[in-house]
Short mmCIF file of C-alpha atoms in Angstrom, two decimals:
data_model
loop_
_atom_site.label_atom_id
_atom_site.label_comp_id
_atom_site.label_asym_id
_atom_site.label_seq_id
_atom_site.Cartn_x
_atom_site.Cartn_y
_atom_site.Cartn_z
CA MET A 324 110.90 -37.34 74.89
CA THR A 325 114.68 -36.12 75.79
CA VAL A 326 117.52 -38.12 74.33
CA SER A 327 120.26 -38.50 76.50
CA VAL A 328 123.90 -38.94 74.91
CA LEU A 329 127.08 -40.73 75.86
CA LEU A 330 130.26 -38.87 74.19
CA VAL A 331 133.22 -41.40 73.32
CA ASP A 332 136.45 -39.84 71.96
CA ASP A 333 139.83 -39.78 72.97
CA GLU A 334 139.85 -35.75 72.04
CA PRO A 335 138.83 -33.50 74.52
CA LEU A 336 138.09 -30.70 72.33
CA VAL A 337 135.98 -32.94 70.03
CA ARG A 338 133.98 -34.13 73.06
CA ALA A 339 133.71 -30.54 74.24
CA GLY A 340 132.25 -28.94 70.58
CA LEU A 341 129.85 -31.96 70.88
CA ARG A 342 128.73 -31.11 74.27
CA ALA A 343 128.13 -27.58 73.14
CA VAL A 344 126.20 -28.56 69.75
CA LEU A 345 123.82 -31.13 71.84
CA GLU A 346 123.30 -29.60 74.95
CA ALA A 347 121.88 -26.22 73.12
CA GLN A 348 119.10 -28.67 72.49
CA ALA A 349 116.04 -28.43 74.70
CA ASP A 350 115.32 -32.43 73.58
CA ILE A 351 118.96 -33.58 73.92
CA GLU A 352 121.05 -33.92 77.26
CA VAL A 353 124.64 -35.24 77.17
CA ALA A 354 124.60 -38.16 80.36
CA GLY A 355 128.52 -38.46 80.15
CA GLU A 356 131.90 -38.52 78.41
CA ALA A 357 134.48 -41.15 78.22
CA ALA A 358 138.09 -41.05 76.25
CA ASP A 359 137.96 -44.41 75.42
CA GLY A 360 136.05 -47.60 74.41
CA ALA A 361 137.11 -49.95 77.45
CA ALA A 362 135.14 -47.25 79.49
CA VAL A 363 132.08 -47.42 77.46
CA VAL A 364 130.26 -50.68 79.21
CA PRO A 365 130.57 -49.49 82.34
CA LEU A 366 129.32 -45.95 81.81
CA VAL A 367 126.52 -47.47 79.53
CA ARG A 368 125.36 -49.63 82.60
CA LYS A 369 125.34 -46.99 84.79
CA LEU A 370 123.99 -43.80 82.62
CA ARG A 371 121.36 -45.61 80.28
CA PRO A 372 122.31 -43.46 77.24
CA ASP A 373 119.87 -43.54 74.45
CA VAL A 374 122.48 -43.08 72.11
CA VAL A 375 126.59 -43.30 71.95
CA ALA A 376 128.30 -41.30 69.79
CA MET A 377 131.44 -42.93 69.33
CA ASP A 378 134.74 -42.24 67.96
CA VAL A 379 135.72 -44.94 65.77
CA ARG A 380 139.79 -44.86 66.26
CA MET A 381 140.91 -44.56 69.96
CA PRO A 382 144.34 -45.82 71.46
CA LEU A 383 142.95 -48.62 73.85
CA GLN A 384 139.93 -50.31 72.65
CA ASP A 385 138.58 -48.72 69.50
CA GLY A 386 134.86 -47.98 68.35
CA ILE A 387 133.99 -51.34 66.75
CA GLU A 388 135.43 -53.54 69.27
CA ALA A 389 133.42 -50.97 72.10
CA THR A 390 130.72 -51.56 70.03
CA ARG A 391 130.66 -55.37 70.06
CA ALA A 392 131.44 -55.00 73.59
CA VAL A 393 128.37 -53.05 74.03
CA LEU A 394 126.13 -55.21 71.96
CA ARG A 395 127.08 -58.46 73.44
CA LEU A 396 127.41 -57.50 77.41
CA VAL A 397 124.53 -54.64 77.82
CA ASP A 398 121.00 -55.34 78.13
CA ALA A 399 118.61 -53.21 75.84
CA PRO A 400 121.83 -51.48 74.35
CA PRO A 401 121.61 -47.98 73.12
CA LYS A 402 121.69 -46.78 69.81
CA ILE A 403 125.29 -46.45 68.65
CA LEU A 404 126.39 -43.33 66.40
CA VAL A 405 130.11 -43.98 64.74
CA VAL A 406 131.77 -40.21 65.00
CA THR A 407 134.44 -40.33 62.16
CA THR A 408 137.21 -38.00 60.53
CA PHE A 409 136.77 -40.08 56.83
CA GLU A 410 133.27 -41.49 55.75
CA ASN A 411 135.10 -43.66 53.45
CA ASP A 412 136.92 -45.44 55.94
CA GLU A 413 136.77 -48.98 56.30
CA TYR A 414 136.89 -48.81 60.12
CA VAL A 415 133.11 -47.15 59.60
CA TYR A 416 132.32 -50.27 57.51
CA GLN A 417 133.34 -52.56 59.94
CA ALA A 418 131.50 -50.33 62.74
CA LEU A 419 128.14 -50.64 60.74
CA ARG A 420 128.57 -54.33 60.22
CA ALA A 421 129.37 -54.53 63.92
CA GLY A 422 125.78 -53.14 64.84
CA ALA A 423 126.56 -49.45 65.10
CA ASP A 424 123.31 -47.73 63.72
CA GLY A 425 124.81 -44.78 61.85
CA PHE A 426 128.08 -42.46 61.59
CA LEU A 427 128.36 -38.64 61.86
CA LEU A 428 131.14 -37.11 59.99
CA LYS A 429 133.44 -34.80 62.66
CA ARG A 430 133.20 -31.74 60.08
CA SER A 431 129.28 -31.90 60.14
CA ARG A 432 127.53 -28.62 61.19
CA PRO A 433 125.69 -28.20 64.58
CA ALA A 434 122.22 -28.79 62.57
CA GLU A 435 123.63 -32.22 60.79
CA ILE A 436 125.04 -33.10 64.21
CA VAL A 437 121.69 -32.74 66.16
CA HIS A 438 119.35 -34.47 63.16
CA ALA A 439 122.14 -37.26 63.23
CA VAL A 440 121.46 -38.22 67.12
CA ARG A 441 117.30 -37.63 66.53
CA LEU A 442 117.58 -39.50 63.72
CA VAL A 443 119.52 -42.79 65.36
CA ALA A 444 117.36 -42.33 68.30
CA GLU A 445 114.14 -42.72 66.48
CA GLY A 446 115.65 -45.63 64.49
CA ASP A 447 112.95 -45.47 61.83
CA SER A 448 115.21 -44.12 58.78
CA LEU A 449 118.61 -44.75 57.35
CA LEU A 450 121.11 -42.28 58.08
CA PHE A 451 123.47 -41.37 54.81
CA PRO A 452 121.95 -44.25 52.88
CA THR A 453 124.28 -43.28 49.40
CA ALA A 454 127.09 -42.97 52.11
CA VAL A 455 126.02 -46.57 53.20
CA ARG A 456 125.80 -48.08 49.78
CA GLU A 457 129.39 -46.94 48.88
CA LEU A 458 131.11 -48.36 51.67
CA ALA A 459 129.15 -51.36 51.05
CA LYS A 460 130.32 -51.40 47.49
CA GLU A 461 133.98 -51.02 48.77
CA TYR A 462 134.55 -53.14 51.59
CA GLY A 463 131.31 -55.47 51.23
CA SER A 464 131.71 -59.27 51.26
CA PRO A 465 129.19 -61.85 50.19
CA ALA A 466 129.10 -63.28 53.13
CA ALA A 467 125.49 -62.72 53.73
CA ARG A 468 124.16 -64.59 50.62
CA ALA A 469 123.24 -67.71 52.48
CA VAL A 470 121.85 -65.62 55.48
CA MET A 471 119.40 -63.62 52.80
CA HIS A 472 118.71 -66.88 50.97
CA ARG A 473 117.56 -68.61 54.16
CA ALA A 474 115.64 -65.76 55.43
CA ALA A 475 112.96 -66.30 52.27
CA LEU A 476 111.50 -62.77 52.42
CA THR A 477 108.04 -62.25 51.07
CA GLU A 478 107.48 -59.79 47.68
CA ARG A 479 106.51 -57.21 50.42
CA GLU A 480 109.27 -57.61 52.38
CA GLY A 481 111.61 -57.66 49.55
CA GLU A 482 109.76 -54.10 48.76
CA VAL A 483 110.21 -52.69 52.32
CA LEU A 484 113.72 -53.99 52.52
CA ARG A 485 114.49 -52.01 48.97
CA LEU A 486 113.04 -48.80 50.02
CA MET A 487 114.89 -48.98 53.23
CA ALA A 488 118.11 -49.42 51.23
CA ARG A 489 117.17 -45.88 49.56
CA GLY A 490 116.94 -44.32 53.05
CA LEU A 491 113.05 -43.78 53.22
CA SER A 492 111.34 -43.81 56.54
CA ASN A 493 108.87 -45.83 57.47
CA GLY A 494 106.31 -42.95 56.63
CA GLU A 495 107.73 -42.47 53.30
CA ILE A 496 107.57 -46.43 52.59
CA ALA A 497 104.08 -46.47 53.52
CA ALA A 498 103.34 -43.78 51.17
CA ARG A 499 105.15 -45.28 48.51
CA LEU A 500 103.28 -48.55 49.01
CA VAL A 501 99.90 -47.05 49.89
CA VAL A 502 99.85 -48.84 53.19
CA GLY A 503 99.22 -47.71 56.66
CA ALA A 504 102.24 -46.95 59.08
CA GLU A 505 101.49 -50.01 61.45
CA THR A 506 101.63 -52.13 58.67
CA VAL A 507 105.20 -50.82 57.39
CA LYS A 508 106.36 -51.23 60.93
CA SER A 509 105.41 -54.98 61.02
CA HIS A 510 107.00 -55.59 57.63
CA VAL A 511 110.08 -54.09 58.81
CA SER A 512 110.23 -55.84 61.88
CA SER A 513 109.61 -58.80 60.33
CA VAL A 514 112.70 -58.55 57.60
CA LEU A 515 114.81 -57.78 60.47
CA GLY A 516 113.82 -60.85 62.38
CA LYS A 517 114.09 -63.00 58.83
CA LEU A 518 117.98 -61.51 58.48
CA GLY A 519 118.67 -61.44 62.25
CA ALA A 520 119.59 -57.62 62.13
CA ARG A 521 119.84 -55.63 65.02
CA ASP A 522 118.17 -52.25 63.30
CA ARG A 523 117.83 -51.01 59.39
CA THR A 524 121.19 -50.42 58.74
CA GLN A 525 122.34 -54.03 59.51
CA ALA A 526 119.81 -55.51 57.37
CA VAL A 527 120.70 -52.93 54.59
CA ILE A 528 124.08 -53.90 54.51
CA ALA A 529 122.93 -57.83 54.31
CA ALA A 530 121.04 -56.65 51.13
CA TYR A 531 123.80 -54.99 49.54
CA GLU A 532 126.19 -57.98 50.32
CA SER A 533 124.18 -60.55 49.73
CA GLY A 534 123.26 -58.84 46.11
CA PHE A 535 119.61 -58.68 46.92
CA VAL A 536 120.09 -54.94 46.42
CA SER A 537 122.98 -53.58 43.98
CA PRO A 538 125.37 -51.30 45.67
CA GLY A 539 126.35 -50.05 42.15
#
């Protein structure tokens, strides 16, 4: 399976660097480029990429608003990977809360960039779980407490969510709980559904912000 990527960054050198790294991989192709978030929705509709690598700070429309627009206006939206200079940036956390699936540091090594794109495309693990925890500790709000209460997770679903927050993949969770991978996949789907979360990242953020999992 080939993963198609849309690059969105107002710096041409950043886009060129990402393109060179990604197109060196046999299983990744760059479907297109944009210099601002305002161009993302039309391009996503036209190109149907699997992943959007989205700069978080852009002059006309930033990555947060562009993420919201894609998820609101596009049917079967792609995975969104926020590209940022600083991992402790509040903009990054707001983008993750808006529905981005993970983030990537611009200073990352080529192998890390490729790994991030593949991991986000697969969607069965959490990218940089420690950094997400630290962002939640610094910028999170308790607004998710009522959502978590209404979700009424079962004991096993709670176990799965805690392991998701630690960054474990479905396979790793299955090994830890001594159950089948399909059973874990079913539990993860149930957790996402009950929390109204688009993906694992949003579910983990809700777990931290509600106090279900401690970010400390």
